[in-house]
Amino acid sequence: KNNFKEVDFDAVVVGAGFGGLYSVHKLRNELGLNVRAYDNGSDVGGTWYWNRYPGALSDTESFLYPLSFDKELLEEGDWKHNYLTQPEILSYLNKVADRFDLRRSYQFNTKVTSTYFNEEHNYWEVTTDKGETVTAKFLVTGLGLLSATNVPNFKGIETFKGEQYHTARWPQDVDLKGKRVGIIGTGSTGVQVIIDIAPKVEHLTVFQRTPQYSVPIGLKVQSDAEKAEIKANYEEIWKQAKSSAVAFGFEESTVPAVSVSKEEQERVFEEAWNIGGGFRFMFGTFSDIATNPEANEAAANFIRKKIQEIVKDPETARKLTPTGLYAKRPLCDNGYYDTYNRDNVSLVSVKETPIVEVTPKGVRTTDSEYELDVLIFATGFDAVDGNYTKIDMRGRDGITMKEKWADGPTGYLGMMNTHFPNHFMILGPNGPFTNLPPSIETQVEWISDTVKYMVENDISTIEPKQEAEDEWITTCQTISDQTLFSKGESWIFGANIPGKKNTVMFYLGGLGNYRKALEELGFKGFIFDRVASVANV
Ligand code: FAD
Ligand code: NA7
């Protein structure tokens, strides 16, 4: 019942970020399959095509934010600082596309609107907003986990007479010089924008909901000698990253903070503060910051003291100082708190004086109206499943993805779902929470190995067994329950979107363990050729 030859394409790939691009390379260039790819952007880049806001920077160090599969590409890699700017990453992904001739498989400016599994013929019917429907045996979606934008529905938002932008839809050539700018949101993105534009604008008003714990990023120029040394050790570096937990290029600490003296804690935190890096501060200092409330408080308190030292105005310092857990994706910055010492920057705590509405002139809170020329939404994303729920996805037995995910998005090994045969997700729900390129690579390689196996063995469908999927979700839940992240109220659990179910959307067991699980589980949790295997029983 293998209709392999009767489809328009062997595989459809959606997305032109790291995940989609590498998938097209693996499936088309290595396996020799006939591939059609789509992205709703006008070119490659994904996250780095869309996020052109001022100050956009990686928080993974430069040497660990490319794909690792091609030695020559790694050897040719170049960067200026130890963190990458958005133009540098976009140019890298363009280089990947050129080198492997990937663009010719893409249809850009095209949104996939529905994906139906045709049970009679065992293929996917993929329809786009251009009205085209194509059929394909395999469907690979790399829709991005931080890609569907979140713009809060403030009253009067459409009446604003000035310019308004979401950071992930930033147009080219926005001139903020001499303007009165307001920004809503102080997550990783907001922090970067604030630092970058504060010196350029006439006045910057920051509307902050939840204060953030942020540590210095430690931005510095990287010399040719340093880059050469990295390249000479790349094999070891990738091996270490892929077997570590967060894959940020350092060894996670094995020492609990609660096992050492207060003085030793301070010494270790101070050292990490001086080196820089959010993940390093949270996971490289002590082993229990994300799991033990006492250790978490020690780290949080260290950062609180730093804020008090840096910020001169006591009232601003008070508003900026977080009180809760330090348990979101750890932030780092290049001078965030110090930016509030500028005369042209002011902070509004919208927890204390909530935003009532956006007016033609600006933003009105319960106690004041702020007149603005430009309003920036650094309000984040409907993370992980946000782009999935926008597509009408129907699997076997007419089950829709919405129904499948009624209690929250899930995915076996972060890549597949029961009822959705031959549909592989890159960074789908319940996948690893890490520096992402090595996780993306791990998944794309697993997907292409699986497809290769199926093609070679003339297998028409693969689908997870319900019990395997349930077990994986339970594993993700058990690990999550052992951490403080589940209480941290952020996009990691869907807590940032009003009305979204708060669920465990990640495997928090680390990339090393994830890779081990893929290897150990093999194909045990899958049904191949479901129809044939049911008929055979
Ligand atoms: P994406 O790059 O998000 O690509 C998905 C693409 O799919 C997009 O172009 C989207 O438009 C397209 N798409 C979605 N739905 C459809 C549809 N229906 N039809 C057609 N096309 C569609 N991660 C790190 O590890 N380190 C970092 O330092 C880091 N910094 C980040 C900074 C920012 C500002 C953001 C937003 C994210 C950051 N991330 C970082 C996460 C980043 O998203 C990943 O590292 C990586 O780029 C994801 O690649 P991807 O291919 O999975 O998805
Ligand atoms: P985040 O981390 O989700 O941050 C969004 C920010 O916007 C955060 O400060 C939110 O406050 C704020 N926000 C969201 N909705 C509102 C409303 N309605 N009113 C006021 N403030 C609001 O998104 P980022 O883009 O910064 O970063 C996402 C990831 O991308 C990041 O982890 C990196 O990996 C890159 P809150 O904290 O929810 O109170």
Coordinates of C-alpha atoms and ligand atoms in Angstrom, one line a residue:
K1 CA 0.0 0.0 0.0
N2 CA 3.0 2.3 -0.6
N3 CA 1.9 5.0 -2.9
F4 CA 5.3 6.6 -2.8
K5 CA 5.4 7.3 -6.5
E6 CA 2.0 8.8 -6.9
V7 CA 2.5 11.9 -4.8
D8 CA 3.5 15.3 -6.0
F9 CA 6.5 15.4 -3.6
D10 CA 8.2 12.9 -1.4
A11 CA 8.3 15.5 1.4
V12 CA 6.9 18.9 2.2
V13 CA 9.0 21.0 4.6
V14 CA 7.5 24.1 6.2
G15 CA 9.8 26.8 7.6
A16 CA 13.1 28.3 6.4
G17 CA 14.9 28.7 9.8
F18 CA 17.7 26.5 11.0
G19 CA 15.3 23.5 11.2
G20 CA 13.6 23.8 7.8
L21 CA 16.8 24.5 5.9
Y22 CA 18.7 21.6 7.4
S23 CA 15.7 19.3 6.7
V24 CA 15.7 20.3 3.0
H25 CA 19.4 19.6 2.8
K26 CA 19.1 16.2 4.5
L27 CA 16.0 15.0 2.6
R28 CA 16.8 16.4 -0.8
N29 CA 20.6 16.6 -1.0
E30 CA 21.5 13.5 1.0
L31 CA 18.5 11.2 0.6
G32 CA 17.7 12.3 -3.0
L33 CA 14.0 13.0 -2.2
N34 CA 11.8 15.3 -4.2
V35 CA 11.1 18.2 -1.7
R36 CA 8.9 21.2 -1.7
A37 CA 9.4 23.8 1.0
Y38 CA 7.4 26.8 2.1
D39 CA 7.9 29.9 4.3
N40 CA 5.7 32.9 4.7
G41 CA 8.7 35.1 4.9
S42 CA 10.2 36.4 1.6
D43 CA 13.5 34.6 2.2
V44 CA 15.4 32.3 4.5
G45 CA 16.2 32.9 8.1
G46 CA 13.1 32.2 10.2
T47 CA 13.6 33.8 13.6
W48 CA 16.5 35.9 12.2
Y49 CA 14.5 37.0 9.2
W50 CA 11.7 38.3 11.3
N51 CA 13.5 39.7 14.4
R52 CA 15.2 42.8 13.0
Y53 CA 14.6 45.0 16.0
P54 CA 17.4 47.2 17.2
G55 CA 19.9 45.5 19.4
A56 CA 18.8 41.9 18.4
L57 CA 21.6 39.6 19.7
S58 CA 21.9 35.9 20.4
D59 CA 22.3 34.9 24.0
T60 CA 24.1 31.7 22.9
E61 CA 27.8 32.3 22.4
S62 CA 28.8 32.8 18.8
F63 CA 30.8 29.6 18.4
L64 CA 27.8 27.4 19.5
Y65 CA 25.1 29.0 17.3
P66 CA 25.8 27.5 13.9
L67 CA 24.8 24.0 12.7
S68 CA 27.7 21.6 13.3
F69 CA 27.2 19.0 10.6
D70 CA 29.5 20.5 7.9
K71 CA 33.2 20.8 8.9
E72 CA 34.0 23.2 6.1
L73 CA 31.1 25.5 6.9
L74 CA 32.3 25.6 10.5
E75 CA 35.8 26.3 9.4
E76 CA 34.6 29.2 7.3
G77 CA 32.5 30.6 10.2
D78 CA 33.3 34.1 11.2
W79 CA 32.0 36.5 13.8
K80 CA 33.0 39.7 15.6
H81 CA 32.0 39.3 19.2
N82 CA 31.4 36.4 21.5
Y83 CA 27.6 36.8 20.8
L84 CA 26.0 37.2 17.4
T85 CA 24.0 40.1 16.1
Q86 CA 20.8 39.4 14.1
P87 CA 22.5 40.5 10.8
E88 CA 25.4 38.1 11.4
I89 CA 23.0 35.1 12.0
L90 CA 20.8 36.0 9.0
S91 CA 23.9 36.2 6.8
Y92 CA 25.0 32.8 8.1
L93 CA 21.7 31.2 7.3
N94 CA 21.8 32.8 3.8
K95 CA 25.2 31.3 3.4
V96 CA 23.8 27.9 4.4
A97 CA 21.1 28.3 1.8
D98 CA 23.6 29.3 -0.9
R99 CA 26.1 26.6 -0.1
F100 CA 23.5 23.8 -0.3
D101 CA 21.4 25.4 -3.0
L102 CA 18.3 25.3 -0.8
R103 CA 16.3 28.2 -2.1
R104 CA 15.3 26.4 -5.2
S105 CA 13.1 24.1 -3.2
Y106 CA 11.3 27.0 -1.4
Q107 CA 8.2 28.8 -2.3
F108 CA 8.5 32.0 -0.2
N109 CA 5.7 34.4 0.8
T110 CA 3.5 31.4 1.1
K111 CA 1.7 30.3 4.2
V112 CA 0.6 26.8 4.7
T113 CA -3.0 26.9 5.8
S114 CA -4.0 23.3 6.1
T115 CA -2.5 19.8 6.2
Y116 CA -4.8 16.8 5.8
F117 CA -3.8 13.2 6.1
N118 CA -5.4 11.2 3.3
E119 CA -5.9 7.8 4.9
E120 CA -6.8 6.1 1.7
H121 CA -3.5 6.9 0.0
N122 CA -1.3 7.5 3.1
Y123 CA -0.2 10.9 2.0
W124 CA -0.5 14.5 3.2
E125 CA -2.5 17.1 1.4
V126 CA -0.9 20.4 2.0
T127 CA -2.7 23.6 1.1
T128 CA -1.3 27.1 1.0
D129 CA -2.8 30.6 1.1
K130 CA -2.1 30.8 -2.6
G131 CA -4.8 28.3 -3.1
E132 CA -2.4 25.5 -4.1
T133 CA -2.7 21.9 -2.7
V134 CA 0.2 19.5 -3.1
T135 CA 0.5 15.9 -1.9
A136 CA 3.5 14.5 -0.1
K137 CA 4.4 11.3 1.7
F138 CA 6.2 13.1 4.5
L139 CA 5.5 16.3 6.2
V140 CA 8.2 18.1 8.2
T141 CA 7.2 21.2 10.1
G142 CA 9.9 23.6 11.5
L143 CA 7.4 26.3 12.3
G144 CA 9.5 27.9 15.1
L145 CA 8.9 27.7 18.8
L146 CA 9.2 31.5 19.3
S147 CA 7.6 32.7 16.1
A148 CA 3.9 33.3 16.4
T149 CA 3.8 36.9 17.8
N150 CA 1.8 37.9 20.8
V151 CA 0.2 41.4 20.8
P152 CA -2.0 42.0 23.8
N153 CA -5.4 43.2 23.0
F154 CA -5.3 46.6 24.7
K155 CA -8.4 48.7 24.4
G156 CA -8.0 51.4 21.8
I157 CA -4.9 49.9 20.2
E158 CA -6.1 50.8 16.7
T159 CA -6.7 54.5 17.6
F160 CA -3.0 55.2 18.2
K161 CA -1.9 57.9 15.7
G162 CA 1.9 57.2 16.0
E163 CA 3.8 54.2 14.7
Q164 CA 3.5 50.8 16.4
Y165 CA 5.7 47.8 15.9
H166 CA 6.0 44.3 17.4
T167 CA 9.7 43.5 17.7
A168 CA 9.4 40.3 15.6
R169 CA 7.8 42.2 12.7
W170 CA 10.2 45.1 12.7
P171 CA 10.4 46.8 9.3
Q172 CA 13.6 48.0 7.9
D173 CA 14.6 51.7 8.3
V174 CA 12.7 52.7 11.3
D175 CA 14.1 56.0 12.6
L176 CA 13.7 56.5 16.3
K177 CA 16.0 59.5 16.6
G178 CA 14.5 62.3 18.5
K179 CA 11.2 60.5 19.1
R180 CA 9.2 59.8 22.2
V181 CA 9.2 56.0 22.4
G182 CA 7.2 53.7 24.7
I183 CA 8.0 50.0 25.0
I184 CA 5.8 47.3 26.6
G185 CA 7.6 44.2 27.7
T186 CA 10.9 43.6 29.5
G187 CA 11.7 40.0 28.5
S188 CA 14.9 39.0 26.7
T189 CA 13.8 41.1 23.6
G190 CA 12.6 44.2 25.5
V191 CA 15.8 44.3 27.4
Q192 CA 17.9 44.3 24.2
V193 CA 15.8 46.9 22.6
I194 CA 15.8 49.2 25.6
I195 CA 19.6 49.1 25.9
D196 CA 20.1 49.8 22.2
I197 CA 17.6 52.6 21.6
A198 CA 17.9 54.5 24.9
P199 CA 20.8 56.6 23.7
K200 CA 19.1 57.4 20.4
V201 CA 15.6 58.5 21.3
E202 CA 14.4 61.7 22.8
H203 CA 12.6 59.9 25.7
L204 CA 12.0 56.2 26.4
T205 CA 9.2 55.1 28.6
V206 CA 9.4 51.4 29.7
F207 CA 6.1 49.8 30.7
Q208 CA 7.2 46.9 32.8
R209 CA 4.8 44.1 34.1
T210 CA 7.1 41.6 35.8
P211 CA 10.6 42.7 36.9
Q212 CA 13.4 40.5 35.5
Y213 CA 16.4 38.9 36.9
S214 CA 19.2 39.6 34.4
V215 CA 23.0 39.1 34.6
P216 CA 25.6 40.6 32.3
I217 CA 26.1 38.9 29.0
G218 CA 29.9 39.6 29.0
L219 CA 30.0 40.9 25.4
K220 CA 33.5 41.2 24.0
V221 CA 35.4 41.2 20.7
Q222 CA 36.8 37.8 19.9
S223 CA 40.3 37.8 18.5
D224 CA 41.4 35.7 15.5
A225 CA 43.6 33.6 17.8
E226 CA 40.5 32.8 20.0
K227 CA 38.5 31.9 17.0
A228 CA 41.3 29.7 15.7
E229 CA 41.5 27.9 19.0
I230 CA 37.8 27.3 19.0
K231 CA 37.9 25.9 15.5
A232 CA 40.8 23.7 16.3
N233 CA 38.8 22.2 19.2
Y234 CA 35.4 22.1 17.5
E235 CA 35.0 18.3 17.5
E236 CA 35.4 18.2 21.3
I237 CA 33.3 21.3 21.8
W238 CA 30.3 19.9 19.9
K239 CA 30.7 16.5 21.6
Q240 CA 30.6 18.2 25.0
A241 CA 27.6 20.4 24.1
K242 CA 25.6 17.6 22.7
S243 CA 26.1 15.5 25.8
S244 CA 25.5 18.3 28.3
A245 CA 22.2 19.5 29.6
V246 CA 21.7 23.0 28.2
A247 CA 24.3 22.8 25.4
F248 CA 25.6 26.2 26.1
G249 CA 29.3 25.2 25.9
F250 CA 30.1 25.0 29.6
E251 CA 30.0 22.1 32.1
E252 CA 26.9 22.3 34.3
S253 CA 27.9 22.5 37.9
T254 CA 27.5 19.4 40.1
V255 CA 27.9 21.3 43.3
P256 CA 24.7 22.3 45.2
A257 CA 24.6 25.9 46.4
V258 CA 23.1 24.6 49.7
S259 CA 26.3 22.5 50.3
V260 CA 28.6 25.5 50.5
S261 CA 29.0 28.5 52.8
K262 CA 27.4 31.9 52.0
E263 CA 30.9 33.3 51.3
E264 CA 31.6 30.6 48.7
Q265 CA 28.2 31.2 47.1
E266 CA 29.0 34.9 46.8
R267 CA 32.4 34.1 45.3
V268 CA 31.0 31.8 42.7
F269 CA 28.1 34.1 41.8
E270 CA 30.5 37.1 41.5
E271 CA 32.8 35.1 39.2
A272 CA 29.9 34.1 36.9
W273 CA 28.6 37.6 37.0
N274 CA 32.0 38.8 35.7
I275 CA 32.3 36.2 33.0
G276 CA 28.7 36.7 31.8
G277 CA 25.9 34.6 30.3
G278 CA 22.4 33.8 31.6
F279 CA 22.6 30.0 31.3
R280 CA 26.1 30.0 32.8
F281 CA 24.8 31.9 35.8
M282 CA 21.9 29.6 36.4
F283 CA 23.4 26.3 35.5
G284 CA 27.2 26.7 35.6
T285 CA 27.4 28.1 39.2
F286 CA 25.5 25.5 41.2
S287 CA 23.5 22.5 40.4
D288 CA 20.4 23.3 42.4
I289 CA 19.3 26.8 41.5
A290 CA 16.6 25.6 39.2
T291 CA 15.4 23.0 41.6
N292 CA 15.9 24.0 45.3
P293 CA 14.1 27.1 46.6
E294 CA 16.9 27.9 49.0
A295 CA 19.5 27.8 46.3
N296 CA 17.2 29.7 44.0
E297 CA 16.8 32.5 46.6
A298 CA 20.5 32.8 47.1
A299 CA 21.0 33.4 43.3
A300 CA 18.0 35.7 43.2
N301 CA 19.2 37.7 46.1
F302 CA 22.6 38.1 44.6
I303 CA 21.1 39.7 41.5
R304 CA 18.7 41.8 43.6
K305 CA 21.7 43.3 45.5
K306 CA 23.4 44.1 42.1
I307 CA 20.3 45.9 40.9
Q308 CA 20.3 48.0 44.1
E309 CA 24.0 48.8 43.6
I310 CA 23.7 49.7 39.9
V311 CA 20.4 51.8 39.8
K312 CA 20.9 55.2 41.4
D313 CA 17.3 56.3 41.8
P314 CA 15.9 54.2 44.8
E315 CA 12.3 54.3 43.5
T316 CA 13.3 53.0 40.0
A317 CA 15.6 50.4 41.7
R318 CA 12.6 49.2 43.8
K319 CA 10.4 48.8 40.8
L320 CA 13.1 47.0 38.9
T321 CA 13.8 44.5 41.6
P322 CA 12.1 41.2 41.3
T323 CA 10.8 39.4 44.3
G324 CA 9.7 36.0 43.0
L325 CA 11.5 33.0 41.8
Y326 CA 14.4 33.1 39.5
A327 CA 12.9 30.4 37.2
K328 CA 12.4 31.6 33.6
R329 CA 14.7 31.3 30.7
P330 CA 17.7 33.1 32.3
L331 CA 18.3 36.5 30.9
C332 CA 21.5 38.3 30.2
D333 CA 22.2 41.8 28.9
N334 CA 24.8 44.3 28.0
G335 CA 24.0 47.1 30.5
Y336 CA 20.3 46.8 31.2
Y337 CA 19.9 48.1 34.7
D338 CA 22.4 50.9 34.1
T339 CA 20.3 52.2 31.3
Y340 CA 17.8 53.4 33.9
N341 CA 20.4 55.8 35.2
R342 CA 19.9 57.8 32.0
D343 CA 17.8 61.0 32.3
N344 CA 15.8 60.2 29.2
V345 CA 14.6 56.8 30.4
S346 CA 11.7 56.3 32.8
L347 CA 10.1 53.2 34.2
V348 CA 6.3 52.6 34.7
S349 CA 5.3 49.6 36.7
V350 CA 2.1 48.4 35.1
K351 CA 1.5 46.0 38.0
E352 CA 1.2 49.1 40.2
T353 CA -0.5 51.4 37.7
P354 CA -2.0 49.2 35.0
I355 CA -2.5 50.2 31.4
V356 CA -6.1 51.2 30.9
E357 CA -6.0 51.9 27.1
V358 CA -4.0 53.0 24.2
T359 CA -5.2 56.4 23.1
P360 CA -4.6 58.4 19.9
K361 CA -1.7 60.1 21.7
G362 CA -0.1 57.3 23.6
V363 CA -0.7 55.0 26.6
R364 CA -3.0 55.8 29.5
T365 CA -2.4 54.1 32.8
T366 CA -4.5 54.3 35.9
D367 CA -2.6 57.4 37.0
S368 CA -1.2 59.1 33.9
E369 CA -1.2 59.5 30.1
Y370 CA 2.1 59.0 28.3
E371 CA 2.4 60.8 25.0
L372 CA 4.3 58.8 22.4
D373 CA 5.4 59.0 18.8
V374 CA 6.3 55.3 18.7
L375 CA 4.9 52.3 20.6
I376 CA 7.0 49.1 20.7
F377 CA 5.5 45.7 21.6
A378 CA 8.2 43.5 23.0
T379 CA 5.5 41.3 24.3
G380 CA 6.8 37.9 23.1
F381 CA 5.3 34.9 21.4
D382 CA 2.6 32.3 21.6
A383 CA 5.4 29.8 22.1
V384 CA 5.8 26.3 20.9
D385 CA 2.3 25.5 19.4
G386 CA 1.4 29.0 18.4
N387 CA 2.1 28.4 14.7
Y388 CA 0.6 24.9 14.8
T389 CA -2.8 25.9 16.0
K390 CA -3.0 28.5 13.2
I391 CA -2.9 25.7 10.6
D392 CA -5.9 23.4 10.1
M393 CA -4.2 20.1 10.8
R394 CA -6.2 16.9 10.4
G395 CA -4.8 13.5 11.0
R396 CA -6.1 9.9 10.9
D397 CA -9.8 9.4 11.8
G398 CA -10.5 13.0 11.1
I399 CA -8.8 14.1 14.4
T400 CA -7.7 17.7 14.3
M401 CA -4.5 18.9 16.1
K402 CA -6.8 21.2 18.1
E403 CA -8.7 18.2 19.4
K404 CA -5.5 16.2 19.9
W405 CA -4.1 19.1 21.9
A406 CA -7.2 20.1 23.8
D407 CA -5.4 19.6 27.1
G408 CA -2.3 21.3 25.9
P409 CA 0.2 20.6 23.2
T410 CA 2.2 17.4 23.3
G411 CA 4.6 15.4 21.2
Y412 CA 6.2 12.1 21.4
L413 CA 10.0 12.8 21.7
G414 CA 9.0 16.4 20.8
M415 CA 8.6 15.3 17.2
M416 CA 5.5 13.2 16.5
N417 CA 1.9 12.6 17.5
T418 CA -0.5 9.7 17.4
H419 CA -3.0 10.1 14.6
F420 CA -0.6 12.2 12.6
P421 CA 1.4 9.6 10.6
N422 CA 4.6 10.7 8.8
H423 CA 4.3 14.2 10.3
F424 CA 7.5 15.2 11.9
M425 CA 7.8 18.3 14.0
I426 CA 11.1 20.1 14.6
L427 CA 11.1 21.7 18.1
G428 CA 7.5 20.5 18.6
P429 CA 6.0 20.2 22.2
N430 CA 7.9 18.1 24.7
G431 CA 11.3 18.6 23.0
P432 CA 14.5 19.7 24.7
F433 CA 15.0 23.1 26.3
T434 CA 18.5 24.1 25.3
N435 CA 20.7 26.2 23.1
L436 CA 18.7 25.3 20.1
P437 CA 20.8 24.6 17.0
P438 CA 22.3 21.3 18.5
S439 CA 18.8 20.2 19.4
I440 CA 17.4 21.1 16.0
E441 CA 20.3 19.1 14.4
T442 CA 19.6 16.1 16.6
Q443 CA 15.9 16.1 15.6
V444 CA 16.5 16.7 11.9
E445 CA 19.0 13.9 11.8
W446 CA 16.6 11.6 13.6
I447 CA 13.9 12.5 11.2
S448 CA 16.0 12.0 8.1
D449 CA 17.4 8.7 9.5
T450 CA 13.8 7.6 10.0
V451 CA 12.7 8.6 6.6
K452 CA 15.7 6.8 5.1
Y453 CA 14.8 3.7 6.9
M454 CA 11.2 3.9 5.7
V455 CA 12.2 4.5 2.1
E456 CA 14.7 1.7 2.1
N457 CA 12.3 -0.8 3.7
D458 CA 9.3 0.3 1.6
I459 CA 7.4 1.4 4.7
S460 CA 4.5 3.7 4.1
T461 CA 3.7 5.1 7.5
I462 CA 5.1 5.7 11.0
E463 CA 3.1 6.8 14.0
P464 CA 3.8 6.7 17.7
K465 CA 2.0 4.2 19.9
Q466 CA -0.4 5.8 22.4
E467 CA 1.3 4.2 25.4
A468 CA 4.8 5.4 24.2
E469 CA 3.5 8.9 23.8
D470 CA 1.8 8.9 27.2
E471 CA 4.9 7.6 28.9
W472 CA 7.0 10.4 27.3
I473 CA 4.6 13.1 28.4
T474 CA 4.7 11.6 31.9
T475 CA 8.5 11.7 31.8
C476 CA 8.4 15.4 30.8
Q477 CA 5.9 16.1 33.6
T478 CA 7.9 14.2 36.2
I479 CA 11.1 16.1 35.3
S480 CA 9.3 19.4 35.2
D481 CA 7.8 18.8 38.7
Q482 CA 11.3 18.5 40.0
T483 CA 12.2 22.0 38.8
L484 CA 11.1 25.5 39.9
F485 CA 10.5 26.4 36.3
S486 CA 6.9 25.2 36.4
K487 CA 6.2 27.9 39.0
G488 CA 8.0 30.6 37.0
E489 CA 5.0 31.8 34.9
S490 CA 6.6 32.3 31.5
W491 CA 6.2 31.2 27.9
I492 CA 8.0 28.0 28.7
F493 CA 4.7 26.7 30.2
G494 CA 2.3 28.9 28.1
A495 CA 1.7 31.2 31.1
N496 CA 2.2 34.4 29.1
I497 CA -0.8 34.0 26.8
P498 CA -4.2 34.9 28.4
G499 CA -6.5 31.8 28.3
K500 CA -3.7 29.4 27.2
K501 CA -3.6 26.2 29.3
N502 CA -0.5 26.1 31.5
T503 CA 1.1 22.8 30.5
V504 CA 4.5 21.1 30.4
M505 CA 5.7 22.0 26.9
F506 CA 9.4 20.9 27.2
Y507 CA 11.5 17.9 28.1
L508 CA 13.7 19.5 30.8
G509 CA 16.0 16.6 31.1
G510 CA 18.8 18.1 28.9
L511 CA 20.1 17.4 25.4
G512 CA 22.5 14.7 26.5
N513 CA 19.7 12.7 28.1
Y514 CA 17.4 13.4 25.2
R515 CA 19.9 12.0 22.7
K516 CA 20.4 9.0 24.9
A517 CA 16.6 8.5 25.0
L518 CA 16.4 8.6 21.2
E519 CA 19.1 6.1 21.0
E520 CA 17.8 3.7 23.6
L521 CA 14.1 3.9 22.5
G522 CA 14.9 3.4 18.9
F523 CA 11.7 2.6 17.0
K524 CA 10.2 0.7 19.9
G525 CA 7.5 3.3 20.5
F526 CA 6.3 3.4 16.9
I527 CA 3.9 1.5 14.7
F528 CA 5.0 1.2 11.1
D529 CA 2.5 0.6 8.4
R530 CA -0.4 0.8 10.8
V531 CA -3.0 -0.3 8.4
A532 CA -1.0 -3.3 7.3
S533 CA 0.0 -4.2 10.9
V534 CA -3.6 -4.0 12.1
A535 CA -4.7 -6.2 9.2
N536 CA -2.0 -8.7 10.1
V537 CA -3.1 -9.1 13.7
Ligands
FAD1 P1 12.2 29.6 13.1 O1 13.6 30.2 12.9 O2 11.3 30.3 14.0 O3 11.6 29.4 11.7 C1 10.2 29.1 11.5 C2 9.8 29.6 10.2 O4 8.5 29.0 9.8 C3 9.5 31.1 10.2 O5 10.1 31.8 9.2 C4 7.9 31.2 10.1 O6 7.5 32.3 9.4 C5 7.7 29.9 9.2 N1 6.3 29.4 9.4 C6 5.6 29.2 10.5 N2 4.3 28.8 10.2 C7 4.3 28.8 8.8 C8 3.2 28.5 7.9 N3 2.0 28.1 8.4 N4 3.5 28.6 6.6 C9 4.7 28.9 6.1 N5 5.7 29.3 7.0 C10 5.5 29.2 8.3 N6 17.7 30.2 20.6 C11 18.9 29.9 21.1 O7 19.3 28.7 21.2 N7 19.9 30.9 21.4 C12 19.6 32.2 21.2 O8 20.5 33.0 21.5 C13 18.3 32.6 20.8 N8 18.0 33.9 20.6 C14 16.7 34.2 20.2 C15 16.4 35.5 20.1 C16 15.1 35.9 19.6 C17 14.7 37.3 19.5 C18 14.1 34.9 19.3 C19 12.8 35.2 18.9 C20 14.5 33.6 19.4 C21 15.8 33.2 19.9 N9 16.1 31.9 20.0 C22 17.4 31.5 20.4 C23 15.2 30.8 19.6 C24 15.3 30.6 18.0 O9 14.0 30.7 17.6 C25 15.9 29.3 17.7 O10 17.3 29.3 18.1 C26 16.0 29.0 16.2 O11 16.2 30.1 15.4 C27 14.7 28.3 15.7 O12 14.8 27.8 14.4 P2 13.6 27.1 13.7 O13 14.0 26.7 12.3 O14 13.1 26.0 14.6 O15 12.3 28.1 13.7
NA7_2 P1 8.9 37.2 26.7 O1 10.1 36.6 27.5 O2 7.7 36.4 26.7 O3 8.7 38.6 27.3 C1 7.5 39.4 27.0 C2 7.4 40.6 27.9 O4 6.2 41.3 27.6 C3 7.4 40.3 29.3 O5 8.0 41.3 30.0 C4 5.9 40.3 29.6 O6 5.6 40.5 31.0 C5 5.5 41.4 28.7 N1 4.0 41.4 28.4 C6 3.3 40.5 27.8 N2 2.0 40.8 27.7 C7 1.9 41.9 28.4 C8 0.8 42.7 28.7 N3 -0.5 42.4 28.3 N4 1.0 43.9 29.4 C9 2.2 44.2 29.8 N5 3.3 43.5 29.6 C10 3.2 42.3 28.9 O7 9.3 37.5 25.2 P2 10.6 37.9 24.6 O8 10.4 38.2 23.1 O9 11.3 39.0 25.4 O10 11.5 36.7 24.7 C11 11.1 35.4 24.3 C12 12.2 34.5 24.0 O11 12.7 34.8 22.7 C13 13.4 34.6 24.9 O12 13.3 33.7 26.0 C14 14.6 34.3 24.0 O13 14.7 32.9 23.9 C15 14.1 34.9 22.8 P3 5.4 39.3 32.0 O14 6.8 38.9 32.3 O15 4.6 38.2 31.3 O16 4.7 39.9 33.2

